[in-house]
Short mmCIF file of N, CA and C in Angstrom, two decimals:
data_model
loop_
_atom_site.label_atom_id
_atom_site.label_comp_id
_atom_site.label_asym_id
_atom_site.label_seq_id
_atom_site.Cartn_x
_atom_site.Cartn_y
_atom_site.Cartn_z
N MET A 70 -145.69 150.19 -14.54
CA MET A 70 -146.11 150.90 -13.79
C MET A 70 -146.78 152.06 -13.92
N ILE A 71 -147.86 151.94 -13.16
CA ILE A 71 -148.99 153.21 -13.41
C ILE A 71 -148.43 154.27 -12.46
N ARG A 72 -148.05 155.43 -12.77
CA ARG A 72 -147.54 156.52 -11.51
C ARG A 72 -148.15 157.95 -12.48
N PRO A 73 -148.19 158.52 -11.24
CA PRO A 73 -148.77 160.19 -11.87
C PRO A 73 -147.69 160.62 -12.64
N VAL A 74 -148.14 161.68 -13.49
CA VAL A 74 -147.04 162.37 -14.69
C VAL A 74 -146.46 163.51 -13.82
N ASN A 75 -145.22 163.74 -14.42
CA ASN A 75 -144.00 164.51 -13.91
C ASN A 75 -143.94 165.37 -15.03
N TYR A 76 -143.38 166.65 -15.15
CA TYR A 76 -143.08 167.53 -15.97
C TYR A 76 -141.89 166.77 -16.95
N ALA A 77 -141.09 165.98 -16.40
CA ALA A 77 -139.92 165.51 -16.96
C ALA A 77 -140.49 164.44 -18.20
N ASP A 78 -141.86 164.05 -17.89
CA ASP A 78 -142.16 163.19 -18.95
C ASP A 78 -142.55 163.96 -20.27
N ALA A 79 -142.63 165.03 -20.43
CA ALA A 79 -143.40 165.93 -21.26
C ALA A 79 -143.22 165.51 -22.67
N GLN A 80 -142.00 165.26 -23.00
CA GLN A 80 -141.31 165.11 -24.28
C GLN A 80 -141.87 163.72 -24.85
N GLN A 81 -141.44 162.61 -23.99
CA GLN A 81 -141.95 161.40 -24.30
C GLN A 81 -143.71 161.52 -24.39
N LEU A 82 -144.53 162.31 -23.78
CA LEU A 82 -146.05 162.28 -24.02
C LEU A 82 -146.24 162.71 -25.12
N LEU A 83 -145.29 164.05 -25.40
CA LEU A 83 -145.45 164.70 -26.83
C LEU A 83 -145.51 163.99 -28.00
N ASN A 84 -144.50 163.13 -28.08
CA ASN A 84 -143.69 161.92 -28.86
C ASN A 84 -145.12 160.99 -29.57
N ILE A 85 -145.92 160.52 -28.09
CA ILE A 85 -146.90 159.73 -28.36
C ILE A 85 -147.82 160.46 -29.29
N TYR A 86 -148.34 161.66 -28.49
CA TYR A 86 -149.32 162.56 -29.04
C TYR A 86 -149.17 162.81 -30.81
N ASN A 87 -148.01 163.21 -30.87
CA ASN A 87 -147.89 163.82 -32.10
C ASN A 87 -147.81 162.66 -33.12
N TYR A 88 -147.47 161.67 -32.91
CA TYR A 88 -147.64 160.44 -33.91
C TYR A 88 -149.18 160.48 -34.32
N TYR A 89 -150.03 160.61 -33.35
CA TYR A 89 -151.47 160.54 -33.83
C TYR A 89 -152.05 161.67 -34.34
N VAL A 90 -151.17 162.91 -34.16
CA VAL A 90 -151.49 164.26 -35.10
C VAL A 90 -151.11 164.12 -36.28
N ILE A 91 -150.13 163.60 -36.84
CA ILE A 91 -149.43 163.40 -38.08
C ILE A 91 -150.05 162.10 -38.77
N ASN A 92 -150.43 160.90 -38.15
CA ASN A 92 -150.70 159.71 -38.79
C ASN A 92 -152.28 159.34 -38.86
N THR A 93 -152.84 160.04 -37.91
CA THR A 93 -154.25 159.18 -37.75
C THR A 93 -155.20 160.67 -37.56
N ASP A 94 -156.55 160.30 -37.37
CA ASP A 94 -157.67 161.18 -37.49
C ASP A 94 -158.41 161.04 -35.94
N VAL A 95 -157.65 160.26 -34.98
CA VAL A 95 -158.07 160.25 -33.57
C VAL A 95 -158.12 161.39 -32.83
N THR A 96 -157.24 162.33 -33.42
CA THR A 96 -157.36 163.82 -32.74
C THR A 96 -157.81 164.52 -33.81
N PHE A 97 -158.13 165.87 -33.58
CA PHE A 97 -158.36 166.85 -34.73
C PHE A 97 -157.58 167.85 -34.61
N ASP A 98 -156.34 167.65 -33.89
CA ASP A 98 -155.17 168.64 -34.35
C ASP A 98 -154.85 168.04 -35.61
N LEU A 99 -154.68 169.38 -36.42
CA LEU A 99 -153.80 169.30 -37.63
C LEU A 99 -152.33 169.57 -37.65
N GLU A 100 -151.77 169.96 -36.82
CA GLU A 100 -150.54 170.24 -37.10
C GLU A 100 -149.74 169.49 -35.44
N PRO A 101 -148.55 169.24 -35.50
CA PRO A 101 -147.79 168.69 -34.40
C PRO A 101 -148.03 169.64 -33.32
N THR A 102 -148.20 169.52 -31.98
CA THR A 102 -148.15 170.14 -30.83
C THR A 102 -146.83 170.42 -30.37
N SER A 103 -146.37 171.60 -30.03
CA SER A 103 -145.03 172.11 -29.68
C SER A 103 -144.62 171.52 -28.14
N LEU A 104 -143.56 171.45 -27.85
CA LEU A 104 -143.31 171.18 -26.16
C LEU A 104 -143.86 172.20 -25.55
N LYS A 105 -143.51 173.35 -25.89
CA LYS A 105 -144.05 174.42 -24.85
C LYS A 105 -145.58 174.26 -24.60
N ALA A 106 -146.28 174.28 -25.77
CA ALA A 106 -147.85 174.18 -25.72
C ALA A 106 -148.16 173.03 -24.85
N PHE A 107 -147.40 171.86 -25.25
CA PHE A 107 -148.00 170.82 -24.19
C PHE A 107 -147.50 170.73 -22.91
N GLN A 108 -146.48 171.63 -22.33
CA GLN A 108 -146.28 171.77 -20.93
C GLN A 108 -147.25 172.47 -20.50
N GLU A 109 -147.68 173.66 -21.12
CA GLU A 109 -148.72 174.47 -20.70
C GLU A 109 -149.78 173.42 -20.33
N LYS A 110 -150.35 172.60 -21.25
CA LYS A 110 -151.42 171.71 -21.23
C LYS A 110 -151.67 171.03 -20.16
N LEU A 111 -150.25 170.25 -19.89
CA LEU A 111 -149.90 169.34 -18.90
C LEU A 111 -150.13 170.32 -17.34
N HIS A 112 -149.50 171.21 -17.34
CA HIS A 112 -149.51 171.96 -16.13
C HIS A 112 -151.13 172.57 -15.85
N SER A 113 -151.77 172.98 -16.76
CA SER A 113 -153.04 173.21 -16.50
C SER A 113 -154.17 171.97 -16.50
N ILE A 114 -153.95 170.94 -16.87
CA ILE A 114 -154.60 169.59 -16.21
C ILE A 114 -154.38 169.22 -14.79
N THR A 115 -153.17 169.38 -14.59
CA THR A 115 -152.75 168.43 -13.26
C THR A 115 -153.00 169.53 -12.02
N LYS A 116 -153.46 170.92 -12.22
CA LYS A 116 -153.92 171.55 -11.34
C LYS A 116 -155.14 170.83 -10.37
N ASP A 117 -155.75 170.47 -11.36
CA ASP A 117 -157.29 170.01 -10.67
C ASP A 117 -157.50 168.65 -10.99
N TYR A 118 -156.71 167.96 -12.06
CA TYR A 118 -157.59 166.67 -12.56
C TYR A 118 -156.20 165.77 -12.43
N PRO A 119 -156.80 164.44 -12.42
CA PRO A 119 -155.70 163.30 -12.37
C PRO A 119 -155.22 163.09 -14.05
N PHE A 120 -153.60 162.91 -14.01
CA PHE A 120 -152.84 162.65 -15.25
C PHE A 120 -152.03 161.54 -14.84
N ILE A 121 -152.12 160.47 -15.47
CA ILE A 121 -151.20 159.22 -15.11
C ILE A 121 -150.45 158.86 -16.44
N VAL A 122 -149.31 158.09 -16.17
CA VAL A 122 -148.58 157.82 -17.09
C VAL A 122 -148.49 155.93 -17.03
N TYR A 123 -148.47 155.12 -18.10
CA TYR A 123 -147.85 153.87 -17.74
C TYR A 123 -146.56 153.76 -18.41
N GLU A 124 -145.38 153.20 -17.59
CA GLU A 124 -144.21 153.19 -17.70
C GLU A 124 -143.82 151.67 -17.44
N GLU A 125 -142.92 151.57 -18.57
CA GLU A 125 -142.11 150.08 -18.25
C GLU A 125 -140.49 150.28 -18.87
N ASN A 126 -139.72 149.75 -17.71
CA ASN A 126 -138.08 150.03 -18.09
C ASN A 126 -138.06 151.45 -18.39
N GLY A 127 -138.38 152.38 -17.71
CA GLY A 127 -138.15 153.84 -18.15
C GLY A 127 -138.75 154.42 -19.40
N GLU A 128 -139.65 153.59 -20.05
CA GLU A 128 -140.37 154.14 -21.26
C GLU A 128 -141.72 154.12 -21.00
N ILE A 129 -142.30 155.48 -21.28
CA ILE A 129 -143.78 155.91 -21.16
C ILE A 129 -144.58 155.10 -22.37
N LEU A 130 -145.50 154.16 -22.17
CA LEU A 130 -146.03 153.36 -23.15
C LEU A 130 -147.65 154.04 -23.37
N GLY A 131 -148.03 154.74 -22.50
CA GLY A 131 -149.30 155.59 -22.49
C GLY A 131 -149.46 156.43 -21.57
N TYR A 132 -150.56 157.24 -21.75
CA TYR A 132 -150.97 157.89 -20.73
C TYR A 132 -152.68 158.10 -20.68
N ALA A 133 -153.11 158.88 -19.57
CA ALA A 133 -154.48 159.13 -19.28
C ALA A 133 -154.60 160.24 -18.39
N TYR A 134 -155.62 161.18 -18.79
CA TYR A 134 -155.97 161.78 -17.99
C TYR A 134 -157.29 162.49 -18.05
N ALA A 135 -157.86 163.11 -16.95
CA ALA A 135 -159.27 163.83 -17.30
C ALA A 135 -159.27 165.33 -17.25
N GLY A 136 -160.12 165.66 -17.77
CA GLY A 136 -160.09 167.33 -17.71
C GLY A 136 -161.37 167.78 -17.80
N LYS A 137 -161.68 169.22 -17.80
CA LYS A 137 -163.01 169.74 -18.00
C LYS A 137 -163.71 169.30 -19.36
N PHE A 138 -165.06 169.20 -18.91
CA PHE A 138 -165.83 168.78 -20.38
C PHE A 138 -166.30 170.30 -21.31
N ARG A 139 -166.70 171.21 -20.13
CA ARG A 139 -166.96 172.52 -20.50
C ARG A 139 -166.52 173.48 -19.75
N GLU A 140 -166.55 175.04 -19.94
CA GLU A 140 -166.17 175.69 -18.97
C GLU A 140 -167.49 176.18 -17.77
N ARG A 141 -168.59 175.99 -18.38
CA ARG A 141 -169.41 176.60 -17.46
C ARG A 141 -169.80 175.93 -16.09
N PRO A 142 -170.07 176.53 -15.09
CA PRO A 142 -169.83 175.91 -13.51
C PRO A 142 -170.67 174.98 -13.64
N ALA A 143 -172.08 174.83 -14.06
CA ALA A 143 -172.91 173.52 -13.92
C ALA A 143 -172.12 172.25 -14.50
N TYR A 144 -171.17 172.39 -15.22
CA TYR A 144 -170.57 171.18 -15.92
C TYR A 144 -169.59 170.56 -15.04
N ASN A 145 -169.25 171.14 -13.63
CA ASN A 145 -168.08 171.13 -12.90
C ASN A 145 -167.91 169.50 -12.60
N SER A 146 -168.97 168.72 -12.39
CA SER A 146 -169.19 167.47 -12.14
C SER A 146 -169.08 166.45 -13.13
N THR A 147 -168.84 166.86 -14.62
CA THR A 147 -168.42 166.17 -15.71
C THR A 147 -167.41 166.22 -16.22
N LEU A 148 -166.46 165.36 -16.62
CA LEU A 148 -165.08 165.43 -17.17
C LEU A 148 -165.05 164.76 -18.28
N GLU A 149 -164.06 165.06 -19.07
CA GLU A 149 -163.95 164.01 -20.38
C GLU A 149 -162.70 163.38 -20.13
N SER A 150 -162.58 162.35 -20.43
CA SER A 150 -161.17 161.33 -20.47
C SER A 150 -160.72 161.20 -21.69
N THR A 151 -159.23 161.10 -21.33
CA THR A 151 -158.14 161.09 -22.40
C THR A 151 -157.40 160.10 -22.39
N VAL A 152 -157.13 159.04 -23.48
CA VAL A 152 -156.18 158.18 -23.05
C VAL A 152 -155.55 157.90 -24.42
N TYR A 153 -153.98 157.89 -24.43
CA TYR A 153 -153.61 157.38 -25.72
C TYR A 153 -152.48 156.24 -25.23
N VAL A 154 -152.14 155.21 -26.19
CA VAL A 154 -151.08 154.60 -26.05
C VAL A 154 -150.20 154.60 -26.93
N LYS A 155 -148.99 154.63 -27.01
CA LYS A 155 -147.97 154.73 -27.95
C LYS A 155 -148.36 153.67 -29.08
N HIS A 156 -148.07 154.23 -30.24
CA HIS A 156 -148.68 153.64 -31.54
C HIS A 156 -148.22 151.94 -31.53
N ASN A 157 -147.14 151.64 -31.23
CA ASN A 157 -146.41 150.12 -31.43
C ASN A 157 -146.59 149.45 -30.16
N GLN A 158 -147.43 149.82 -29.37
CA GLN A 158 -147.79 149.26 -28.09
C GLN A 158 -149.16 148.58 -27.68
N HIS A 159 -149.82 148.60 -28.69
CA HIS A 159 -151.51 148.04 -28.78
C HIS A 159 -151.27 146.68 -28.24
N GLY A 160 -152.73 146.18 -28.02
CA GLY A 160 -152.35 144.75 -27.47
C GLY A 160 -151.90 144.20 -26.21
N LYS A 161 -151.48 145.05 -25.35
CA LYS A 161 -150.79 144.80 -24.48
C LYS A 161 -151.41 145.43 -23.06
N GLN A 162 -152.96 145.51 -23.16
CA GLN A 162 -153.60 146.15 -22.13
C GLN A 162 -153.40 147.43 -21.54
N VAL A 163 -152.68 148.28 -22.16
CA VAL A 163 -151.91 149.42 -21.49
C VAL A 163 -153.30 150.12 -21.33
N GLY A 164 -153.79 150.54 -22.48
CA GLY A 164 -155.11 151.45 -22.24
C GLY A 164 -156.34 151.01 -21.07
N SER A 165 -156.36 149.61 -21.12
CA SER A 165 -157.31 149.01 -20.18
C SER A 165 -156.75 149.36 -18.82
N LYS A 166 -155.47 149.42 -18.61
CA LYS A 166 -154.84 149.46 -17.05
C LYS A 166 -154.87 150.63 -17.02
N LEU A 167 -154.65 151.67 -17.68
CA LEU A 167 -154.50 153.17 -17.45
C LEU A 167 -156.17 153.62 -17.20
N TYR A 168 -156.96 153.18 -17.93
CA TYR A 168 -158.67 153.57 -17.69
C TYR A 168 -158.97 152.82 -16.18
N THR A 169 -158.61 151.83 -16.06
CA THR A 169 -158.86 151.19 -14.40
C THR A 169 -158.24 152.31 -13.50
N GLU A 170 -157.06 152.45 -13.59
CA GLU A 170 -156.42 153.57 -12.56
C GLU A 170 -157.11 154.72 -12.78
N LEU A 171 -157.26 155.30 -13.85
CA LEU A 171 -158.12 156.86 -14.03
C LEU A 171 -159.24 156.69 -13.45
N LEU A 172 -160.45 155.92 -13.92
CA LEU A 172 -161.63 155.80 -13.20
C LEU A 172 -161.48 155.42 -11.68
N SER A 173 -160.99 154.80 -11.28
CA SER A 173 -160.78 154.67 -9.69
C SER A 173 -160.29 156.11 -9.05
N GLN A 174 -159.70 156.49 -9.60
CA GLN A 174 -158.91 157.90 -8.92
C GLN A 174 -160.60 158.98 -9.07
N LEU A 175 -160.87 158.81 -10.24
CA LEU A 175 -162.24 159.58 -10.41
C LEU A 175 -163.42 159.59 -9.43
N LYS A 176 -163.55 158.27 -9.18
CA LYS A 176 -164.76 157.89 -7.91
C LYS A 176 -164.30 158.31 -6.70
N GLN A 177 -162.90 158.63 -6.56
CA GLN A 177 -162.74 159.34 -5.14
C GLN A 177 -163.04 161.12 -5.27
N THR A 178 -163.34 161.58 -6.43
CA THR A 178 -163.65 162.79 -6.43
C THR A 178 -165.04 163.28 -6.63
N ASP A 179 -165.50 164.36 -6.95
CA ASP A 179 -167.01 164.71 -6.94
C ASP A 179 -167.31 164.40 -8.73
N CYS A 180 -166.49 163.72 -9.06
CA CYS A 180 -166.99 163.49 -10.60
C CYS A 180 -168.28 162.63 -10.75
N ARG A 181 -169.19 163.09 -11.50
CA ARG A 181 -170.44 162.42 -11.24
C ARG A 181 -170.37 161.59 -13.04
N VAL A 182 -169.86 162.26 -13.94
CA VAL A 182 -170.04 161.81 -14.90
C VAL A 182 -168.59 161.84 -16.23
N VAL A 183 -168.63 160.78 -16.76
CA VAL A 183 -167.03 160.61 -17.45
C VAL A 183 -167.61 160.33 -18.81
N LEU A 184 -167.01 161.39 -19.89
CA LEU A 184 -167.02 161.35 -21.31
C LEU A 184 -166.19 160.93 -21.86
N GLY A 185 -166.14 160.15 -23.09
CA GLY A 185 -165.21 159.63 -23.85
C GLY A 185 -165.71 160.53 -25.35
N VAL A 186 -164.89 161.11 -25.90
CA VAL A 186 -165.37 161.92 -27.12
C VAL A 186 -164.28 161.37 -28.21
N LEU A 187 -164.94 160.39 -29.14
CA LEU A 187 -164.29 159.77 -30.03
C LEU A 187 -164.43 159.90 -31.46
N THR A 188 -163.49 159.97 -32.23
CA THR A 188 -163.32 159.88 -33.67
C THR A 188 -164.11 158.89 -34.04
N LEU A 189 -165.21 158.65 -35.18
CA LEU A 189 -165.51 157.42 -35.40
C LEU A 189 -165.49 157.19 -36.82
N PRO A 190 -165.18 156.24 -37.50
CA PRO A 190 -164.94 155.00 -36.87
C PRO A 190 -163.77 154.83 -36.25
N ASN A 191 -163.76 154.00 -35.32
CA ASN A 191 -162.38 153.71 -34.39
C ASN A 191 -162.89 152.64 -33.15
N GLU A 192 -162.94 151.22 -33.88
CA GLU A 192 -163.12 150.06 -33.01
C GLU A 192 -162.71 149.87 -32.00
N ALA A 193 -161.20 150.15 -31.81
CA ALA A 193 -160.60 149.81 -30.75
C ALA A 193 -161.02 150.80 -29.42
N SER A 194 -161.10 152.23 -30.00
CA SER A 194 -161.46 153.16 -28.59
C SER A 194 -162.94 152.46 -28.36
N VAL A 195 -163.82 152.40 -29.44
CA VAL A 195 -165.08 152.13 -28.85
C VAL A 195 -165.24 150.77 -27.91
N LYS A 196 -164.57 149.68 -28.35
CA LYS A 196 -164.45 148.54 -27.46
C LYS A 196 -163.79 149.02 -25.98
N LEU A 197 -162.79 149.72 -26.08
CA LEU A 197 -162.03 149.94 -24.76
C LEU A 197 -163.33 150.86 -24.07
N HIS A 198 -163.99 151.78 -24.22
CA HIS A 198 -164.86 152.31 -23.46
C HIS A 198 -166.36 151.56 -23.07
N GLU A 199 -166.57 150.59 -23.90
CA GLU A 199 -167.54 149.66 -23.87
C GLU A 199 -167.16 148.60 -22.68
N LYS A 200 -165.86 148.40 -22.68
CA LYS A 200 -165.54 147.57 -21.72
C LYS A 200 -165.49 148.11 -20.21
N PHE A 201 -165.59 149.19 -20.16
CA PHE A 201 -165.50 149.88 -18.90
C PHE A 201 -166.80 150.64 -18.41
N GLY A 202 -167.78 150.11 -19.18
CA GLY A 202 -169.19 150.37 -19.09
C GLY A 202 -169.97 151.95 -19.82
N PHE A 203 -168.78 152.59 -20.52
CA PHE A 203 -169.51 153.83 -21.00
C PHE A 203 -170.59 153.14 -22.37
N GLU A 204 -171.50 154.16 -22.62
CA GLU A 204 -172.72 154.02 -23.10
C GLU A 204 -172.68 154.92 -24.34
N LYS A 205 -172.58 154.60 -25.61
CA LYS A 205 -172.85 155.88 -26.68
C LYS A 205 -173.97 156.53 -26.74
N VAL A 206 -174.13 157.91 -26.26
CA VAL A 206 -175.34 158.77 -26.14
C VAL A 206 -175.17 159.47 -27.27
N GLY A 207 -174.14 159.69 -28.06
CA GLY A 207 -174.52 160.86 -29.07
C GLY A 207 -173.67 160.49 -30.29
N HIS A 208 -173.98 160.77 -31.71
CA HIS A 208 -173.04 160.59 -32.53
C HIS A 208 -173.45 161.97 -33.17
N LEU A 209 -172.14 162.63 -33.60
CA LEU A 209 -172.07 163.87 -34.42
C LEU A 209 -171.63 163.70 -35.62
N LYS A 210 -172.52 163.91 -36.92
CA LYS A 210 -171.82 163.64 -38.13
C LYS A 210 -171.17 164.63 -38.70
N GLU A 211 -170.01 164.27 -39.42
CA GLU A 211 -169.03 165.20 -40.30
C GLU A 211 -169.01 166.70 -39.50
N VAL A 212 -168.46 166.42 -38.22
CA VAL A 212 -168.29 167.50 -37.69
C VAL A 212 -166.67 168.01 -37.63
N GLY A 213 -165.83 167.25 -38.03
CA GLY A 213 -164.25 167.36 -38.20
C GLY A 213 -164.05 166.94 -39.42
N PHE A 214 -162.65 167.86 -40.09
CA PHE A 214 -162.31 167.55 -41.47
C PHE A 214 -160.91 167.46 -41.05
N LYS A 215 -160.16 166.57 -41.45
CA LYS A 215 -159.02 165.99 -41.70
C LYS A 215 -158.31 165.11 -42.72
N PHE A 216 -157.31 165.24 -43.34
CA PHE A 216 -157.07 164.31 -44.24
C PHE A 216 -157.95 164.57 -45.73
N ASN A 217 -158.75 165.65 -45.81
CA ASN A 217 -159.47 165.52 -46.73
C ASN A 217 -160.82 164.87 -46.45
N THR A 218 -160.93 164.44 -45.25
CA THR A 218 -162.22 163.39 -45.49
C THR A 218 -163.10 164.27 -43.85
N TRP A 219 -164.39 164.15 -43.84
CA TRP A 219 -165.34 164.57 -43.07
C TRP A 219 -165.52 163.34 -41.96
N LEU A 220 -165.18 163.67 -40.78
CA LEU A 220 -165.23 162.80 -39.81
C LEU A 220 -166.36 162.91 -38.57
N ASP A 221 -166.90 161.61 -38.25
CA ASP A 221 -167.90 161.82 -37.18
C ASP A 221 -167.23 161.63 -35.84
N VAL A 222 -168.30 162.00 -34.77
CA VAL A 222 -167.72 162.06 -33.58
C VAL A 222 -168.70 160.99 -32.68
N GLY A 223 -168.29 160.27 -31.88
CA GLY A 223 -169.14 159.67 -30.89
C GLY A 223 -169.04 160.09 -29.48
N ILE A 224 -170.08 160.40 -28.57
CA ILE A 224 -170.04 160.66 -27.25
C ILE A 224 -170.54 159.23 -26.61
N PHE A 225 -169.32 158.90 -25.68
CA PHE A 225 -169.82 158.00 -24.61
C PHE A 225 -169.79 158.44 -23.20
N GLU A 226 -170.64 158.03 -22.60
CA GLU A 226 -170.88 158.27 -21.12
C GLU A 226 -170.85 157.23 -20.27
N LEU A 227 -170.05 157.87 -19.00
CA LEU A 227 -169.96 156.55 -17.97
C LEU A 227 -170.58 157.48 -16.53
N LYS A 228 -171.67 157.09 -16.05
CA LYS A 228 -172.02 157.48 -14.82
C LYS A 228 -171.51 156.99 -13.48
N LEU A 229 -170.70 157.70 -12.86
CA LEU A 229 -169.79 157.25 -11.74
C LEU A 229 -170.43 157.36 -10.28
N ALA A 230 -171.77 158.11 -10.23
CA ALA A 230 -172.56 158.30 -9.45
C ALA A 230 -173.95 157.87 -9.60
#
């Protein structure tokens, strides 16, 4: 079931996110996020943007949301999307189902462009974005440093309007 997030979900969402912080380079956070910081982020995003979860038998298997790309007002119709799937739930199309719903909701807003900002290489995330029509429009080389490795970032763009 895909549904809007609620604040009672915060710990499950945080567990999903912190797995990626600790074990992967897909996020550039270097230390696990605290529950309080995650709750504040959740509150900040849900004031203005969609934030959805994929739940099965009471367990959250993934989540997706959109948020500001940048602070300046000229960017107000450009949003950045985020999708995380619980590390042991890949291959079940959870990310695709979340993206289908998130993009559907964004099409009902004044959002004109959605950006996916991905650590590269990341074949699964690249394939997910390309499946939905995102086009790679930028490649930033060695802009992040995690696990003693310089990492690239790809910028993928989807025009909704």
